Coordinates of N, CA and C in Angstrom, one line a residue:
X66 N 0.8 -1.2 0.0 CA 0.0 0.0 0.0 C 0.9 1.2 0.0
X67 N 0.5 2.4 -0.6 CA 1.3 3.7 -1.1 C 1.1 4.5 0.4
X68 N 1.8 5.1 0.4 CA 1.5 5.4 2.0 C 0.8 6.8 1.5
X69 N -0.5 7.4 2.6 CA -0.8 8.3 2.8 C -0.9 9.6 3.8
X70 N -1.1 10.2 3.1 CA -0.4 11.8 4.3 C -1.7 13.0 4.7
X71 N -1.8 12.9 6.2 CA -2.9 13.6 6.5 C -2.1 15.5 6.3
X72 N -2.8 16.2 5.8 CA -2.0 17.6 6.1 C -3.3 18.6 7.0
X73 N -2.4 19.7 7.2 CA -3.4 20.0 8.0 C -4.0 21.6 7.6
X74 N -5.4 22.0 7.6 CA -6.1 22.8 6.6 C -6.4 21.9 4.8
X75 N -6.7 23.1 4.4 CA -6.8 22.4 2.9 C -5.8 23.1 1.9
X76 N -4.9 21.8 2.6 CA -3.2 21.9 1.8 C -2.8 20.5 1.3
X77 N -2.0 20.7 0.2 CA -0.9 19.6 0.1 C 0.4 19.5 -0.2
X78 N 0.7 20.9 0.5 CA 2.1 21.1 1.4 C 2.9 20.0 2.0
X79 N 4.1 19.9 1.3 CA 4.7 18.6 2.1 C 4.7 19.6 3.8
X80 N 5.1 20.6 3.8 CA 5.7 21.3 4.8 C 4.1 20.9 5.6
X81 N 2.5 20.8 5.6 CA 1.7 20.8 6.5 C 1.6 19.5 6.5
X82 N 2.2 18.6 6.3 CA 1.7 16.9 6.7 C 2.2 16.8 8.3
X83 N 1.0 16.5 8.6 CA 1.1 16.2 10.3 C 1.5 14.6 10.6
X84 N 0.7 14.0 9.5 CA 1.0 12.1 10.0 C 1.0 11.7 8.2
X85 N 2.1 10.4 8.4 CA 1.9 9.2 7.2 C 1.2 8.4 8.1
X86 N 0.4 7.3 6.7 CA 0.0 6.2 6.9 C 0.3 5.2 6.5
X87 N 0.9 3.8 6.8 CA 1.1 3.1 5.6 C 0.3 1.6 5.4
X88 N -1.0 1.8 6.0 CA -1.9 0.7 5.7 C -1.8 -0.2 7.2
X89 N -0.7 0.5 8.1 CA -0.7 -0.5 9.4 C 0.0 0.4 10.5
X90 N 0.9 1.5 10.1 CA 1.6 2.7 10.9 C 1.0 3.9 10.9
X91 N 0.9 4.4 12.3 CA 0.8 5.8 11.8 C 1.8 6.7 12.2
X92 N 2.6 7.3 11.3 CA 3.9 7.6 12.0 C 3.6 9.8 11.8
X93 N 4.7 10.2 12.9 CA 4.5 11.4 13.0 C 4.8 12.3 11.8
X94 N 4.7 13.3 11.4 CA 5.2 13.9 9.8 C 5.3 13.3 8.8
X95 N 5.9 13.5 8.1 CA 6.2 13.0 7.0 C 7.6 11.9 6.9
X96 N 7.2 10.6 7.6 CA 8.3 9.7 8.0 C 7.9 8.1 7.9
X97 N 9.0 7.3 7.8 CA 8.6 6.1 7.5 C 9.6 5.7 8.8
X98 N 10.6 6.1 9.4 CA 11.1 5.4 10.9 C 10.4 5.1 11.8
X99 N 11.0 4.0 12.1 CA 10.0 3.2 13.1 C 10.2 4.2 14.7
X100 N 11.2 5.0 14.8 CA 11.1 5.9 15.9 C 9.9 7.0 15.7
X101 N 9.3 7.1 14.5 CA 8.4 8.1 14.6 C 7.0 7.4 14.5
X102 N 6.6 6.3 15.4 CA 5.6 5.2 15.2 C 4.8 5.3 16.3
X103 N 3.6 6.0 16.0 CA 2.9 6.6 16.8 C 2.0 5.5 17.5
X104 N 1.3 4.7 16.3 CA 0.2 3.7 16.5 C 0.8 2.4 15.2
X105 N -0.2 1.6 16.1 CA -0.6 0.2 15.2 C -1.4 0.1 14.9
X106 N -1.9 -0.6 13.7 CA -3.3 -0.9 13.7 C -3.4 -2.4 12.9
X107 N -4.5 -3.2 13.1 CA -4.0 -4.7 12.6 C -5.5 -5.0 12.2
X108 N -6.3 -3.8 11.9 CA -7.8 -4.4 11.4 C -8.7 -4.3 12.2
X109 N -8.6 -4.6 13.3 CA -9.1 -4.7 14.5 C -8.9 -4.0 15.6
X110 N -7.7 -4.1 16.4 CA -7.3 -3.3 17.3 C -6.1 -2.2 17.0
X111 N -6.2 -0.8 17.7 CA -5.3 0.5 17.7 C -4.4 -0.1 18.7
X112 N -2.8 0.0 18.7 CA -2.2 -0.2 19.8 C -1.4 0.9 20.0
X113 N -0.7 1.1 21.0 CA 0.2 2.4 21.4 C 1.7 1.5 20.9
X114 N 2.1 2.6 19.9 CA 3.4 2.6 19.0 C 3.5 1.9 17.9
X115 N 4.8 1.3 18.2 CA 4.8 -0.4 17.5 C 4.8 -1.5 18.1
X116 N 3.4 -2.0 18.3 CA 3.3 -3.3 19.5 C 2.1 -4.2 18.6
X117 N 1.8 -4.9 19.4 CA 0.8 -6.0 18.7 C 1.0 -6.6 20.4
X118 N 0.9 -6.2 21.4 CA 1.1 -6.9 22.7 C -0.5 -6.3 23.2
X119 N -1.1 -7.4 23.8 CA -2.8 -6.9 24.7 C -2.4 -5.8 25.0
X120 N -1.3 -5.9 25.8 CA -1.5 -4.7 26.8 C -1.4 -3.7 26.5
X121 N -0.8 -3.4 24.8 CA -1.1 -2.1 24.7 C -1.7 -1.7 23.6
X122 N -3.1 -2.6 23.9 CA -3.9 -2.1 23.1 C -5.3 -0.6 23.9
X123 N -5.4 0.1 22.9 CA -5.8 1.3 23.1 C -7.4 1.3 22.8
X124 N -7.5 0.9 21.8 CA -8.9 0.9 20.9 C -9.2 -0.3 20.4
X125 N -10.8 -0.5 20.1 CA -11.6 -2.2 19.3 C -12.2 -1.5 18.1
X126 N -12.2 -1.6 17.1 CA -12.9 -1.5 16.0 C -13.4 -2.7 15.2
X127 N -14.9 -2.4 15.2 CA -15.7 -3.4 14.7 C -16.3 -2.6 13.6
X128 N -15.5 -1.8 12.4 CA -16.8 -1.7 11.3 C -17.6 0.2 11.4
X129 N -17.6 -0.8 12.4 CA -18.7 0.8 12.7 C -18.5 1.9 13.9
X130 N -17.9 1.1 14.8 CA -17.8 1.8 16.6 C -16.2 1.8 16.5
X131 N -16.0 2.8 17.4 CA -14.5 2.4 17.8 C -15.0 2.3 19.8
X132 N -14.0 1.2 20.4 CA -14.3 1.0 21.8 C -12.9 1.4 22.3
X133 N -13.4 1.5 23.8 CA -12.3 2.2 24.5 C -11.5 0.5 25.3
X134 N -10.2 0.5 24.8 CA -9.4 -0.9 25.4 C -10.3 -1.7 24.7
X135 N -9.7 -2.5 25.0 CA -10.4 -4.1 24.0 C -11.4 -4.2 24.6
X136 N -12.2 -4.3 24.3 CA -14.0 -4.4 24.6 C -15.2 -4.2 23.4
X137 N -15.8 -4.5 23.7 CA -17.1 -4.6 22.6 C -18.3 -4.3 23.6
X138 N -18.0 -3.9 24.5 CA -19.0 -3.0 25.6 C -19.8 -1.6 25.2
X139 N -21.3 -1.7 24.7 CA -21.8 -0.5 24.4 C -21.1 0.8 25.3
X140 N -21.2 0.3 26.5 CA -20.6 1.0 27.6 C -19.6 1.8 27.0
X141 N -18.9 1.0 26.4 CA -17.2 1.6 25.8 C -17.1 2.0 24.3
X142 N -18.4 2.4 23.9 CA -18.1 3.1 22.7 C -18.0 4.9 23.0
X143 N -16.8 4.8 21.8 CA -16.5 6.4 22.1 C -17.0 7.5 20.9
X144 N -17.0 6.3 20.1 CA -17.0 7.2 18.5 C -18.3 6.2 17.7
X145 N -18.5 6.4 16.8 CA -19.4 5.8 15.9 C -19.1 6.4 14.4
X146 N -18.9 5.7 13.7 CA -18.5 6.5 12.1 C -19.6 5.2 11.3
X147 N -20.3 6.2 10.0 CA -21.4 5.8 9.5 C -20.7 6.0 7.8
X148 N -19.8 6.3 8.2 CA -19.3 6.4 6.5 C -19.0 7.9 5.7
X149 N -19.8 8.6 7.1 CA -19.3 10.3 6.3 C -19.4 11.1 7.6
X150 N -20.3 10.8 8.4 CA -20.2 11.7 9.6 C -19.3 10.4 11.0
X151 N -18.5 11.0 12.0 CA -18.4 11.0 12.7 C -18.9 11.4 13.9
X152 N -19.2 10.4 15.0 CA -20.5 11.3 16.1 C -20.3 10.5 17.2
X153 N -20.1 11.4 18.8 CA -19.7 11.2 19.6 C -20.2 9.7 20.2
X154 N -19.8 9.5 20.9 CA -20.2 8.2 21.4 C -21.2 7.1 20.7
X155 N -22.1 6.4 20.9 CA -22.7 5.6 20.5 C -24.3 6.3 19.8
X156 N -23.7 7.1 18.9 CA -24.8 8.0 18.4 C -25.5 8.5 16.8
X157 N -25.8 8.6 16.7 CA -26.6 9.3 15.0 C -27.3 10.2 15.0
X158 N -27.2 10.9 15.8 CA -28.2 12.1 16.1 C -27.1 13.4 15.6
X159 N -27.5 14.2 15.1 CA -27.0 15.5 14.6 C -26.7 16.2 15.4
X160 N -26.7 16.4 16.1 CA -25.9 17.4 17.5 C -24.5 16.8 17.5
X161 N -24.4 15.2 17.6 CA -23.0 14.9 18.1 C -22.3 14.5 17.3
X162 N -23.0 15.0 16.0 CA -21.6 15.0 14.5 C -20.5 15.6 15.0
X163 N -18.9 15.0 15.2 CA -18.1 15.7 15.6 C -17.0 16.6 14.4
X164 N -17.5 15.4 13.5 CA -16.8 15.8 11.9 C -17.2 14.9 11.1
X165 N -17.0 15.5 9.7 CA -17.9 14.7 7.9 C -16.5 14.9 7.5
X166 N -16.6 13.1 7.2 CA -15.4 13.0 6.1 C -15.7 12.7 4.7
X167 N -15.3 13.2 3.7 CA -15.9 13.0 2.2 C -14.9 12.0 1.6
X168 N -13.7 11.5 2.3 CA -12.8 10.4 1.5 C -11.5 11.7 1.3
X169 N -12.0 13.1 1.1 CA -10.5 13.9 1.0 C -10.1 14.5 2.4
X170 N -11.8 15.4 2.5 CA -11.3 16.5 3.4 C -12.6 16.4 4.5
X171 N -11.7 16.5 6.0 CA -12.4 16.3 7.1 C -12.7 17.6 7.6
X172 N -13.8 17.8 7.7 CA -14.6 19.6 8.2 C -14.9 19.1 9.4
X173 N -15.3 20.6 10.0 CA -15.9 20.7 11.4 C -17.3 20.6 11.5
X174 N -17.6 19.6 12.3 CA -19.1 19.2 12.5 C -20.0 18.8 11.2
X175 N -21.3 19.2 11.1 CA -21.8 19.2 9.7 C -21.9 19.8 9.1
X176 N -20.6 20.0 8.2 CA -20.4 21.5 7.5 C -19.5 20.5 6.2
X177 N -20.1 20.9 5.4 CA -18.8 20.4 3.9 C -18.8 22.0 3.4
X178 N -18.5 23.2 4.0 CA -17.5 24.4 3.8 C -16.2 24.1 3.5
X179 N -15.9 25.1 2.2 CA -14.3 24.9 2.5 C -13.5 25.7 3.5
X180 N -14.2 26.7 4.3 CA -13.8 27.1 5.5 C -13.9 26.8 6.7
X181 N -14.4 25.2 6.3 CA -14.8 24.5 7.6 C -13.8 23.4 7.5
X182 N -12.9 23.5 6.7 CA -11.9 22.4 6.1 C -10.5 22.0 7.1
X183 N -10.7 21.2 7.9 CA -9.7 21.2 9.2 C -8.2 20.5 9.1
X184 N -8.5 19.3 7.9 CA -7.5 18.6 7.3 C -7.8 18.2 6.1
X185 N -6.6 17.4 5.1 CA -7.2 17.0 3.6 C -6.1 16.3 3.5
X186 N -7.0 14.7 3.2 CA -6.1 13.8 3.3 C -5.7 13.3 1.6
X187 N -4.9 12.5 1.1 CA -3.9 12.4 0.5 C -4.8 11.5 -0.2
X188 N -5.3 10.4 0.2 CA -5.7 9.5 -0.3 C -6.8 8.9 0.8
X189 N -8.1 8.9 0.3 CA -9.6 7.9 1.3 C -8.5 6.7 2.3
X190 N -8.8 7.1 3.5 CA -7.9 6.8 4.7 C -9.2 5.6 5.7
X191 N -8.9 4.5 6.3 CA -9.9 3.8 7.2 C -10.1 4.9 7.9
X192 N -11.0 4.6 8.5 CA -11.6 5.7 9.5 C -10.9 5.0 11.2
X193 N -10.2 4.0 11.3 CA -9.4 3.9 12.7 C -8.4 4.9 12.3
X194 N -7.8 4.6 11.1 CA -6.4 5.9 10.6 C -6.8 7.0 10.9
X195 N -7.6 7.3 10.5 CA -8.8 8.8 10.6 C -8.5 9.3 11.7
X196 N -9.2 8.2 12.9 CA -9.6 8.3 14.4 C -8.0 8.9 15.0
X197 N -6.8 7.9 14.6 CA -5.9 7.5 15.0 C -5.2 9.6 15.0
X198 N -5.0 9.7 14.0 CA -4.9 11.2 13.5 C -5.4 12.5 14.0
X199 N -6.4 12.1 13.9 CA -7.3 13.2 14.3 C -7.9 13.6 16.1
X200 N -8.3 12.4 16.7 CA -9.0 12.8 18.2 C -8.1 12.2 19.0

């Protein structure tokens, strides 16, 4: 996979790339070192750095929710992504849109303004990468 680059505003400035992705890392800037290795991600679980160990796993993603620690506990949903809006906790209600992603560019709340334009990503990113980047 080509790795992709979140920047920040609606730029494609190497100079505003905040994170690469490369289908499994999310690393800080514009970097492929494993010292700049923020997160893991394996499909399923977010881990802190470069690990694949339980214990440092951070987040559960099933599809549609992201959970807090390995769990599948309504209790522990933090996020819910529906494919374009993002919305607080275990929700679909318009108030707790926290941001709309279109595949390029992620806006504030439910706004597709271009002055609502907060990041613009490189290439349609999973939405754990998303998560991973962004909150």
């Amino acid at each position: 996979m080509a790795e992709s680059y979140l920047y920040k505003g609606k730029s494609t400035y190497q100079s505003d790339i905040l994170y690469t992705w490369d289908g499994k890392y999310l690393y800080k800037g514009k970097s492929n070192y494993q010292s700049d290795i923020l997160y893991t991600f394996d499909g399923k679980y977010i881990y802190k750095g470069k690990s694949a160990y339980q214990s440092d796993i951070l987040y559960t993603w099933d599809g549609r929710y992201i959970y807090k620690g390995k769990s599948n506990y309504q209790s522990d949903i933090i996020m819910t992504f529906d494919g374009e809006y993002v919305y607080e906790g275990k929700s679909t209600y318009q108030s707790d849109i926290v941001c709309t992603y279109d595949g390029q560019y992620i806006y504030n709340r439910h706004s597709r303004y271009q002055s609502d334009i907060r990041y613009t990503t490189s290439a349609p990113l999973p939405f754990p990468a998303l998560m991973m980047m962004v909150f």
